[in-house]
Structures are given as C-alpha cells and as structure tokens.
Amino acid sequence: MKFIKSLYASYFGRGNLNADIESGHTPLSLASPFETQGKQSNCIFCGASKANGFNVVWEDESYTVFTDRDPAAAHHLLVIPKRHVDNIKSLTAQDADMVSEMAAIGHRILDELKAPPASRRLGFHIPPFFSVNHLHMHAQGLPYRSAVRALKYYVSAGSRGHDKGFSWFCEVGQAVHILENGGKVGVFPS
C-alpha cells in the first residue's frame, strides 16, 4: 500500500490517497461541482462530439462511443452516457441496467472491429484512479501495447465472498454483479 500511495502522490501531486478514495474525488474533480442529471458545463465528456475533436465511432440518443486519445490496447474505446453521471462509485443498484447496456454497446463495436471475445477487457477505473469525472467504460480489444500499460487495467478477482479484490479497475461483469446485489464499487474488495 505504501508503494501505491507513493505512486498516487507522484502522479497527482497529492499525498492523501485514503481521503480521496473514501470521498470518491480525484484532483481533477475536487474543484468542480457535481451533478447527476443532464450535462455539466465544465465536463469535457459532456461535450463529446466530432465537432469538439472526439473520434466518435458510434452514438445513439443515450450513449456515445469514441476512441481513447492515448490507446493502451490495439482497440481502445470509451463508452459514455450522454447525461452526466459522475463515476462508477456513484452508481447504485438502479444503475446496473445502464452498465449492462454500456457493455453490450462495447461488445457490439468490438465485434465490428473483429476483436475476439477472449481478447477483450471492458471495465471502469475507480476514483481516485481516473482522469475525467464522467462515467466512462473502457472497451478494449487486446493485446495491450506494453506490459506497463496493461497494469493500469489489472482486474483482481474476488475471494472470501467478494466480487472483486483490491484494484483500481473493475471489470464490467464485476461491476454489474456488485450493483445488482446492492453494493458499491470501490478500490477495496467489494
């Protein structure tokens, strides 16, 4: 844990990892007001469109899919709801269907890209280990571009009655199961 706190402090220039984990804040989200419905004027993902410089590959009335600006894998997409939702930690059991819809969209796009189902990773970074405070699911067609990049998307299987272990990334199936059972997704085992 000391190593992780050191990485966090050097990456974000902050040393209070435990307080940030508990509050669900990241350095980028601390200065901005939270809103759970509609759009937030200072949220870059609320304005995700081709006109705003995003490489949008698919959208409907509820969701937008665009390529990651710094892809970690052969195919790296972000699936976001068009309405502002803070992050994975803000979700409740009522949001499990939304997460399942996001997963279905991600799989559909990866199918079109011919990414084999066994070589996919879909999931969410958990605050404070993310850069934009707008719910976004990573949909990746592997392989990763490097072993170091893969570490950012490490999935920790649960044990002793937990759906996931200690990790800053939650696989979409883990997230759905945790939410459906009334739990909250967090860095620590859920």
mmCIF file of C-alpha atoms in Angstrom:
data_model
loop_
_atom_site.group_PDB
_atom_site.id
_atom_site.type_symbol
_atom_site.label_atom_id
_atom_site.label_comp_id
_atom_site.label_asym_id
_atom_site.label_seq_id
_atom_site.Cartn_x
_atom_site.Cartn_y
_atom_site.Cartn_z
ATOM 1 C CA MET A 1 0.000 0.000 0.000
ATOM 2 C CA LYS A 2 2.891 2.350 0.723
ATOM 3 C CA PHE A 3 4.073 1.894 -2.888
ATOM 4 C CA ILE A 4 0.603 2.729 -4.250
ATOM 5 C CA LYS A 5 0.370 5.843 -2.067
ATOM 6 C CA SER A 6 3.779 6.916 -3.362
ATOM 7 C CA LEU A 7 2.681 6.432 -6.990
ATOM 8 C CA TYR A 8 -0.508 8.370 -6.310
ATOM 9 C CA ALA A 9 1.349 11.257 -4.699
ATOM 10 C CA SER A 10 3.865 11.479 -7.546
ATOM 11 C CA TYR A 11 1.197 11.202 -10.260
ATOM 12 C CA PHE A 12 -1.329 13.666 -8.792
ATOM 13 C CA GLY A 13 0.941 15.750 -6.575
ATOM 14 C CA ARG A 14 -1.245 14.851 -3.608
ATOM 15 C CA GLY A 15 -0.471 12.681 -0.622
ATOM 16 C CA ASN A 16 -3.866 11.912 0.913
ATOM 17 C CA LEU A 17 -4.872 8.800 -1.015
ATOM 18 C CA ASN A 18 -7.111 7.377 1.733
ATOM 19 C CA ALA A 19 -9.213 10.550 1.989
ATOM 20 C CA ASP A 20 -9.563 10.749 -1.803
ATOM 21 C CA ILE A 21 -10.587 7.076 -2.043
ATOM 22 C CA GLU A 22 -13.233 7.465 0.650
ATOM 23 C CA SER A 23 -14.665 10.687 -0.813
ATOM 24 C CA GLY A 24 -14.606 9.487 -4.431
ATOM 25 C CA HIS A 25 -12.729 12.607 -5.512
ATOM 26 C CA THR A 26 -9.756 12.933 -7.767
ATOM 27 C CA PRO A 27 -7.599 16.018 -8.108
ATOM 28 C CA LEU A 28 -9.484 16.904 -11.291
ATOM 29 C CA SER A 29 -12.899 16.522 -9.696
ATOM 30 C CA LEU A 30 -12.259 18.383 -6.455
ATOM 31 C CA ALA A 31 -12.651 21.829 -7.981
ATOM 32 C CA SER A 32 -15.800 21.062 -9.957
ATOM 33 C CA PRO A 33 -19.389 20.881 -8.754
ATOM 34 C CA PHE A 34 -21.125 17.524 -9.029
ATOM 35 C CA GLU A 35 -24.293 16.988 -10.988
ATOM 36 C CA THR A 36 -26.018 13.669 -11.601
ATOM 37 C CA GLN A 37 -28.519 14.628 -14.311
ATOM 38 C CA GLY A 38 -28.113 16.388 -17.653
ATOM 39 C CA LYS A 39 -24.816 17.900 -18.689
ATOM 40 C CA GLN A 40 -22.157 19.689 -16.725
ATOM 41 C CA SER A 41 -20.621 22.735 -18.408
ATOM 42 C CA ASN A 42 -17.083 22.050 -17.166
ATOM 43 C CA CYS A 43 -17.116 18.308 -18.048
ATOM 44 C CA ILE A 44 -15.147 17.543 -21.219
ATOM 45 C CA PHE A 45 -17.047 14.282 -21.808
ATOM 46 C CA CYS A 46 -20.435 16.029 -21.626
ATOM 47 C CA GLY A 47 -19.362 17.740 -24.862
ATOM 48 C CA ALA A 48 -18.067 14.603 -26.594
ATOM 49 C CA SER A 49 -18.742 15.044 -30.314
ATOM 50 C CA LYS A 50 -16.909 15.089 -33.616
ATOM 51 C CA ALA A 51 -17.291 18.885 -33.639
ATOM 52 C CA ASN A 52 -15.371 19.018 -30.344
ATOM 53 C CA GLY A 53 -12.479 16.906 -31.619
ATOM 54 C CA PHE A 54 -13.556 13.449 -30.415
ATOM 55 C CA ASN A 55 -13.190 10.494 -32.774
ATOM 56 C CA VAL A 56 -16.794 9.354 -32.337
ATOM 57 C CA VAL A 57 -17.348 5.891 -33.807
ATOM 58 C CA TRP A 58 -20.946 5.291 -32.669
ATOM 59 C CA GLU A 59 -23.746 7.090 -30.850
ATOM 60 C CA ASP A 60 -27.448 6.999 -30.158
ATOM 61 C CA GLU A 61 -29.742 9.180 -28.044
ATOM 62 C CA SER A 62 -28.289 7.851 -24.759
ATOM 63 C CA TYR A 63 -24.639 6.857 -25.339
ATOM 64 C CA THR A 64 -21.532 7.940 -27.248
ATOM 65 C CA VAL A 65 -18.533 5.776 -28.148
ATOM 66 C CA PHE A 66 -15.199 7.295 -29.132
ATOM 67 C CA THR A 67 -11.583 6.186 -29.376
ATOM 68 C CA ASP A 68 -9.298 6.781 -26.420
ATOM 69 C CA ARG A 69 -6.896 9.672 -27.100
ATOM 70 C CA ASP A 70 -3.975 7.603 -25.771
ATOM 71 C CA PRO A 71 -4.873 3.972 -26.528
ATOM 72 C CA ALA A 72 -3.405 1.301 -24.269
ATOM 73 C CA ALA A 73 -4.562 -1.596 -26.464
ATOM 74 C CA ALA A 74 -4.896 -2.479 -30.140
ATOM 75 C CA HIS A 75 -8.529 -1.246 -29.949
ATOM 76 C CA HIS A 76 -9.358 1.150 -27.118
ATOM 77 C CA LEU A 77 -12.769 2.791 -26.958
ATOM 78 C CA LEU A 78 -14.639 4.731 -24.302
ATOM 79 C CA VAL A 79 -18.386 4.227 -23.896
ATOM 80 C CA ILE A 80 -20.107 7.081 -22.049
ATOM 81 C CA PRO A 81 -23.676 8.006 -21.180
ATOM 82 C CA LYS A 82 -24.686 11.315 -22.757
ATOM 83 C CA ARG A 83 -26.210 12.513 -19.483
ATOM 84 C CA HIS A 84 -23.655 13.376 -16.840
ATOM 85 C CA VAL A 85 -23.031 10.586 -14.331
ATOM 86 C CA ASP A 86 -20.073 11.197 -12.023
ATOM 87 C CA ASN A 87 -18.271 7.846 -11.883
ATOM 88 C CA ILE A 88 -18.561 4.149 -11.034
ATOM 89 C CA LYS A 89 -18.547 4.862 -7.286
ATOM 90 C CA SER A 90 -21.687 6.993 -7.616
ATOM 91 C CA LEU A 91 -23.754 4.126 -9.063
ATOM 92 C CA THR A 92 -26.432 2.159 -7.217
ATOM 93 C CA ALA A 93 -28.469 -0.987 -7.897
ATOM 94 C CA GLN A 94 -30.782 1.062 -10.157
ATOM 95 C CA ASP A 95 -27.814 1.698 -12.485
ATOM 96 C CA ALA A 96 -26.943 -1.962 -13.153
ATOM 97 C CA ASP A 97 -29.018 -1.971 -16.362
ATOM 98 C CA MET A 98 -27.172 1.116 -17.643
ATOM 99 C CA VAL A 99 -23.815 -0.614 -17.061
ATOM 100 C CA SER A 100 -25.106 -3.727 -18.866
ATOM 101 C CA GLU A 101 -26.224 -1.552 -21.804
ATOM 102 C CA MET A 102 -22.783 0.056 -21.941
ATOM 103 C CA ALA A 103 -21.190 -3.405 -22.000
ATOM 104 C CA ALA A 104 -23.478 -4.565 -24.829
ATOM 105 C CA ILE A 105 -22.551 -1.468 -26.862
ATOM 106 C CA GLY A 106 -18.840 -2.032 -26.214
ATOM 107 C CA HIS A 107 -19.085 -5.672 -27.310
ATOM 108 C CA ARG A 108 -21.050 -4.678 -30.431
ATOM 109 C CA ILE A 109 -18.356 -2.201 -31.515
ATOM 110 C CA LEU A 110 -15.544 -4.678 -30.722
ATOM 111 C CA ASP A 111 -17.437 -7.295 -32.787
ATOM 112 C CA GLU A 112 -17.385 -4.861 -35.731
ATOM 113 C CA LEU A 113 -13.643 -4.410 -35.205
ATOM 114 C CA LYS A 114 -13.206 -8.228 -35.253
ATOM 115 C CA ALA A 115 -11.727 -8.285 -31.730
ATOM 116 C CA PRO A 116 -12.032 -11.889 -30.486
ATOM 117 C CA PRO A 117 -14.295 -12.196 -27.412
ATOM 118 C CA ALA A 118 -11.497 -13.925 -25.462
ATOM 119 C CA SER A 119 -9.211 -10.928 -26.107
ATOM 120 C CA ARG A 120 -11.372 -8.180 -24.653
ATOM 121 C CA ARG A 121 -11.391 -6.182 -21.456
ATOM 122 C CA LEU A 122 -14.333 -3.974 -20.509
ATOM 123 C CA GLY A 123 -14.410 -2.036 -17.281
ATOM 124 C CA PHE A 124 -14.046 1.121 -15.236
ATOM 125 C CA HIS A 125 -11.275 2.888 -13.344
ATOM 126 C CA ILE A 126 -12.287 3.566 -9.769
ATOM 127 C CA PRO A 127 -11.793 7.005 -8.203
ATOM 128 C CA PRO A 128 -9.330 8.417 -7.488
ATOM 129 C CA PHE A 129 -7.551 6.464 -10.249
ATOM 130 C CA PHE A 130 -9.114 8.170 -13.263
ATOM 131 C CA SER A 131 -8.756 11.440 -15.108
ATOM 132 C CA VAL A 132 -12.294 12.545 -16.068
ATOM 133 C CA ASN A 133 -15.194 12.632 -13.617
ATOM 134 C CA HIS A 134 -17.817 11.406 -16.088
ATOM 135 C CA LEU A 135 -18.703 7.719 -16.112
ATOM 136 C CA HIS A 136 -16.762 6.034 -18.911
ATOM 137 C CA MET A 137 -16.280 2.373 -19.648
ATOM 138 C CA HIS A 138 -13.089 1.233 -21.343
ATOM 139 C CA ALA A 139 -13.816 -1.285 -24.121
ATOM 140 C CA GLN A 140 -10.536 -2.792 -25.237
ATOM 141 C CA GLY A 141 -9.544 -5.288 -27.896
ATOM 142 C CA LEU A 142 -6.251 -6.735 -26.694
ATOM 143 C CA PRO A 143 -3.279 -7.109 -26.817
ATOM 144 C CA TYR A 144 -2.012 -4.210 -24.767
ATOM 145 C CA ARG A 145 0.668 -2.028 -26.306
ATOM 146 C CA SER A 146 3.023 -2.784 -23.400
ATOM 147 C CA ALA A 147 3.115 -4.652 -20.107
ATOM 148 C CA VAL A 148 3.291 -1.337 -18.272
ATOM 149 C CA ARG A 149 0.076 -0.129 -19.972
ATOM 150 C CA ALA A 150 -1.632 -3.415 -19.046
ATOM 151 C CA LEU A 151 -1.006 -2.756 -15.334
ATOM 152 C CA LYS A 152 -3.393 0.198 -15.475
ATOM 153 C CA TYR A 153 -6.226 -2.229 -16.321
ATOM 154 C CA TYR A 154 -5.440 -5.021 -13.867
ATOM 155 C CA VAL A 155 -8.529 -6.994 -12.813
ATOM 156 C CA SER A 156 -8.435 -8.512 -9.339
ATOM 157 C CA ALA A 157 -10.740 -11.492 -8.824
ATOM 158 C CA GLY A 158 -12.695 -11.563 -5.605
ATOM 159 C CA SER A 159 -12.327 -14.068 -2.810
ATOM 160 C CA ARG A 160 -13.991 -14.854 0.503
ATOM 161 C CA GLY A 161 -17.399 -13.689 -0.670
ATOM 162 C CA HIS A 162 -16.198 -10.592 -2.534
ATOM 163 C CA ASP A 163 -16.872 -9.992 -6.242
ATOM 164 C CA LYS A 164 -13.583 -8.160 -6.746
ATOM 165 C CA GLY A 165 -10.320 -7.814 -4.902
ATOM 166 C CA PHE A 166 -8.125 -4.766 -4.286
ATOM 167 C CA SER A 167 -7.686 -2.939 -7.601
ATOM 168 C CA TRP A 168 -8.201 0.423 -9.261
ATOM 169 C CA PHE A 169 -10.014 -1.184 -12.221
ATOM 170 C CA CYS A 170 -13.313 -3.062 -12.103
ATOM 171 C CA GLU A 171 -14.299 -5.424 -14.897
ATOM 172 C CA VAL A 172 -17.826 -4.736 -16.189
ATOM 173 C CA GLY A 173 -19.194 -8.119 -15.052
ATOM 174 C CA GLN A 174 -17.885 -7.485 -11.548
ATOM 175 C CA ALA A 175 -19.497 -4.033 -11.533
ATOM 176 C CA VAL A 176 -22.897 -5.337 -12.663
ATOM 177 C CA HIS A 177 -22.872 -8.117 -10.061
ATOM 178 C CA ILE A 178 -21.852 -5.758 -7.242
ATOM 179 C CA LEU A 179 -24.558 -3.235 -8.202
ATOM 180 C CA GLU A 180 -27.289 -5.866 -8.683
ATOM 181 C CA ASN A 181 -26.572 -7.092 -5.163
ATOM 182 C CA GLY A 182 -26.949 -3.601 -3.688
ATOM 183 C CA GLY A 183 -23.231 -2.971 -3.226
ATOM 184 C CA LYS A 184 -20.970 -0.101 -4.192
ATOM 185 C CA VAL A 185 -17.920 -0.415 -6.438
ATOM 186 C CA GLY A 186 -14.710 0.677 -4.753
ATOM 187 C CA VAL A 187 -10.950 0.144 -4.788
ATOM 188 C CA PHE A 188 -11.091 -2.225 -1.839
ATOM 189 C CA PRO A 189 -12.741 -5.678 -2.094
ATOM 190 C CA SER A 190 -16.471 -5.480 -2.797
#
